[in-house]
Tab-separated table of C-alpha atoms in Angstrom:
chain	number	residue	atom	x	y	z
A	1	MET	CA	94.556	61.513	98.619
A	2	LYS	CA	93.776	63.888	101.492
A	3	ASN	CA	94.396	66.896	99.203
A	4	LEU	CA	92.068	65.437	96.570
A	5	LYS	CA	89.248	65.014	99.100
A	6	PHE	CA	89.713	68.582	100.325
A	7	LEU	CA	89.662	69.924	96.743
A	8	ILE	CA	86.513	67.965	95.870
A	9	VAL	CA	84.684	69.244	98.968
A	10	ALA	CA	85.793	72.836	98.272
A	11	ILE	CA	84.635	72.657	94.642
A	12	ALA	CA	81.309	71.090	95.669
A	13	LEU	CA	80.683	73.871	98.183
A	14	ILE	CA	81.442	76.518	95.592
A	15	PHE	CA	79.214	74.916	92.952
A	16	SER	CA	76.330	74.424	95.379
A	17	SER	CA	76.487	77.912	96.840
A	18	SER	CA	73.688	80.139	95.556
A	19	TYR	CA	74.468	83.250	97.569
A	20	LEU	CA	77.973	83.993	96.261
A	21	ASN	CA	77.307	86.981	94.104
A	22	GLY	CA	80.289	89.433	94.100
A	23	GLN	CA	81.693	90.711	90.864
A	24	ASN	CA	82.246	87.319	89.207
A	25	LYS	CA	86.008	87.593	89.571
A	26	TRP	CA	86.342	83.995	90.790
A	27	SER	CA	85.567	80.779	88.921
A	28	ALA	CA	85.587	77.091	89.689
A	29	GLU	CA	85.765	74.608	86.821
A	30	PHE	CA	85.540	70.844	86.398
A	31	ARG	CA	86.730	69.550	83.005
A	32	PRO	CA	86.829	65.900	81.919
A	33	ASN	CA	88.956	65.261	78.839
A	34	ILE	CA	90.128	62.696	76.286
A	35	ASP	CA	93.904	62.585	75.759
A	36	PHE	CA	95.626	61.774	72.457
A	37	PRO	CA	99.345	60.960	72.946
A	38	THR	CA	101.680	62.449	70.345
A	39	GLU	CA	104.541	60.034	71.163
A	40	ASP	CA	104.964	56.436	72.233
A	41	PHE	CA	105.909	55.428	75.768
A	42	VAL	CA	109.533	54.207	75.535
A	43	ASP	CA	109.147	51.420	72.874
A	44	SER	CA	105.437	50.732	73.416
A	45	ASN	CA	102.372	52.133	71.741
A	46	VAL	CA	100.236	54.257	74.025
A	47	LYS	CA	96.453	54.137	73.724
A	48	VAL	CA	94.160	57.143	73.932
A	49	GLY	CA	93.768	58.182	77.566
A	50	PHE	CA	91.285	60.109	79.628
A	51	GLY	CA	91.291	62.320	82.678
A	52	PHE	CA	89.876	65.360	84.413
A	53	GLU	CA	90.906	68.594	86.058
A	54	PHE	CA	89.562	70.830	88.833
A	55	ALA	CA	90.672	74.456	88.646
A	56	LEU	CA	90.024	77.704	90.468
A	57	GLY	CA	90.488	81.004	88.666
A	58	TYR	CA	90.707	84.661	89.628
A	59	ASN	CA	90.352	87.546	87.142
A	60	PHE	CA	92.679	90.327	88.244
A	61	MET	CA	91.790	92.318	85.088
A	62	GLU	CA	88.556	92.421	83.090
A	63	HIS	CA	89.518	89.600	80.705
A	64	LEU	CA	92.781	88.278	82.176
A	65	GLY	CA	93.100	85.976	85.133
A	66	ALA	CA	95.186	83.331	86.839
A	67	TYR	CA	94.217	79.711	87.401
A	68	ALA	CA	95.455	76.873	89.583
A	69	GLY	CA	94.176	73.332	89.854
A	70	TRP	CA	94.743	69.625	90.157
A	71	GLY	CA	94.415	67.009	87.418
A	72	TYR	CA	94.517	63.278	86.762
A	73	ASN	CA	95.124	61.542	83.416
A	74	THR	CA	95.610	57.853	82.692
A	75	PHE	CA	96.986	56.037	79.639
A	76	ARG	CA	97.072	52.310	78.739
A	77	ILE	CA	100.089	50.748	77.044
A	78	GLU	CA	99.077	48.594	74.067
A	79	ASP	CA	99.874	44.839	74.301
A	80	SER	CA	100.812	45.235	77.952
A	81	GLU	CA	99.247	44.889	81.358
A	82	LEU	CA	100.711	48.241	82.369
A	83	ASP	CA	99.288	51.708	82.383
A	84	PHE	CA	100.575	55.007	83.593
A	85	ASP	CA	98.951	57.875	85.376
A	86	GLU	CA	99.932	61.518	85.285
A	87	THR	CA	98.740	63.518	88.274
A	88	GLY	CA	99.606	66.859	89.705
A	89	TYR	CA	99.020	70.566	89.621
A	90	THR	CA	98.299	73.161	86.945
A	91	PHE	CA	98.832	76.915	87.086
A	92	GLY	CA	98.968	79.798	84.660
A	93	LEU	CA	97.114	82.630	82.971
A	94	GLN	CA	93.874	82.578	81.008
A	95	PHE	CA	92.355	85.217	78.762
A	96	ILE	CA	88.595	85.172	78.137
A	97	HIS	CA	87.217	87.790	75.740
A	98	PRO	CA	83.771	88.149	74.088
A	99	LEU	CA	83.470	87.243	70.415
A	100	GLY	CA	82.321	90.438	68.701
A	101	SER	CA	79.308	91.939	70.426
A	102	SER	CA	78.138	88.613	71.877
A	103	GLU	CA	77.292	88.632	75.577
A	104	SER	CA	77.159	84.854	75.878
A	105	LEU	CA	80.039	83.576	73.722
A	106	SER	CA	83.735	84.301	74.334
A	107	TYR	CA	87.015	82.793	73.224
A	108	LEU	CA	89.461	81.437	75.776
A	109	LEU	CA	93.264	81.280	75.644
A	110	ARG	CA	95.359	79.713	78.356
A	111	ALA	CA	99.049	79.100	78.965
A	112	GLY	CA	100.866	77.862	82.002
A	113	GLY	CA	102.839	75.218	83.770
A	114	ILE	CA	102.210	71.815	85.239
A	115	TYR	CA	103.900	70.259	88.247
A	116	ASN	CA	103.114	66.580	87.732
A	117	HIS	CA	104.479	63.085	88.192
A	118	ILE	CA	104.096	59.869	86.216
A	119	GLU	CA	103.273	56.626	87.970
A	120	VAL	CA	103.533	53.249	86.221
A	121	GLU	CA	100.997	50.679	87.478
A	122	ASP	CA	100.261	47.015	86.819
A	123	LYS	CA	96.812	45.629	85.919
A	124	ASP	CA	95.838	45.448	89.619
A	125	GLY	CA	96.641	49.116	90.226
A	126	ASN	CA	99.871	48.410	92.130
A	127	SER	CA	102.534	51.055	91.670
A	128	ILE	CA	105.677	49.858	89.896
A	129	ASP	CA	107.502	53.188	89.783
A	130	ASP	CA	106.931	56.887	90.329
A	131	SER	CA	108.908	59.580	88.544
A	132	GLY	CA	108.511	62.205	91.235
A	133	HIS	CA	107.094	65.626	90.446
A	134	GLY	CA	108.597	67.872	87.807
A	135	ILE	CA	107.764	70.966	85.789
A	136	GLY	CA	106.104	70.815	82.372
A	137	TRP	CA	103.965	73.207	80.348
A	138	GLU	CA	100.536	73.521	78.758
A	139	VAL	CA	98.671	75.722	76.290
A	140	GLY	CA	95.023	75.696	75.319
A	141	VAL	CA	92.282	77.381	73.313
A	142	GLY	CA	88.546	77.126	73.591
A	143	LEU	CA	85.207	78.808	73.979
A	144	ASN	CA	83.335	80.071	77.000
A	145	TYR	CA	79.564	79.853	76.541
A	146	HIS	CA	77.478	81.536	79.246
A	147	ILE	CA	74.436	79.331	79.895
A	148	GLY	CA	72.889	81.488	82.633
A	149	ASP	CA	72.973	82.079	86.365
A	150	ASN	CA	76.801	82.405	86.362
A	151	TRP	CA	77.280	78.968	84.741
A	152	ASN	CA	79.493	78.497	81.669
A	153	LEU	CA	80.347	75.635	79.311
A	154	ARG	CA	83.988	75.622	78.237
A	155	PRO	CA	84.942	73.293	75.365
A	156	GLN	CA	88.736	73.342	75.053
A	157	ILE	CA	91.621	71.777	73.201
A	158	GLY	CA	95.090	71.882	74.698
A	159	TYR	CA	98.600	70.522	74.491
A	160	ARG	CA	100.645	69.326	77.479
A	161	ALA	CA	104.302	68.355	77.711
A	162	LEU	CA	106.137	66.733	80.625
A	163	SER	CA	109.577	65.081	80.660
A	164	ARG	CA	110.438	62.744	83.542
A	165	GLU	CA	112.636	59.717	84.239
A	166	ILE	CA	111.223	56.335	85.259
A	167	ASP	CA	113.278	53.443	86.643
A	168	PHE	CA	111.669	50.255	85.319
A	169	GLU	CA	113.138	46.882	86.321
A	170	GLY	CA	116.500	48.479	87.109
A	171	THR	CA	116.754	50.468	83.884
A	172	GLY	CA	116.215	54.231	83.695
A	173	PHE	CA	114.030	55.568	80.905
A	174	ASP	CA	113.519	59.182	79.900
A	175	ILE	CA	109.830	59.701	79.211
A	176	ASP	CA	108.360	62.555	77.222
A	177	LEU	CA	104.649	62.587	77.957
A	178	ASN	CA	103.192	64.864	75.284
A	179	TYR	CA	99.511	64.801	74.418
A	180	ILE	CA	96.562	66.732	73.035
A	181	ALA	CA	93.661	66.995	75.474
A	182	ILE	CA	90.106	67.684	74.298
A	183	GLY	CA	87.624	68.450	77.043
A	184	LEU	CA	84.346	70.050	77.979
A	185	GLY	CA	84.429	72.022	81.203
A	186	ILE	CA	81.629	73.388	83.292
A	187	ALA	CA	82.452	76.510	85.273
A	188	LYS	CA	80.684	78.581	87.904
A	189	THR	CA	81.676	82.220	88.321
A	190	PHE	CA	81.144	84.121	91.539
């Protein structure tokens, strides 16, 4: 929780800063998303989830950069009083290149890893089990639309995959959390 508060304050300072002008090599992005599971959770149907991600990026080449961030996604299990949350870190490379001769519209490609854990909770938010962190992967495509004054809208669609083990009521279950995430990010470059 302490890391989350620090990240939120850092992102807020970056977004509110009007004097950071450099060469626009850095970016800070907030992206809420809707998550569509591609598999069921053990033997239960999983409902559509939602979440968000904060990410910082650095372009080390004109169109190619690295990103790192933190995200939270939650899913409800149908006909159950349980839900599960996936939280953790994202990292990877992203490529943003103008579409044709457009100065305001670019396409975005991203690929990387996730270092997340899955936590099963009851209806009151009490933790039943935690898988511990593990490595997964993600890919995504989208658009980057420059709306002025170093602000960009970034609609994206992505796929995430994470395999972990959960011990529920004394029985171990292998969980493959695979889902399609559709989101709309807002990014500030500086």
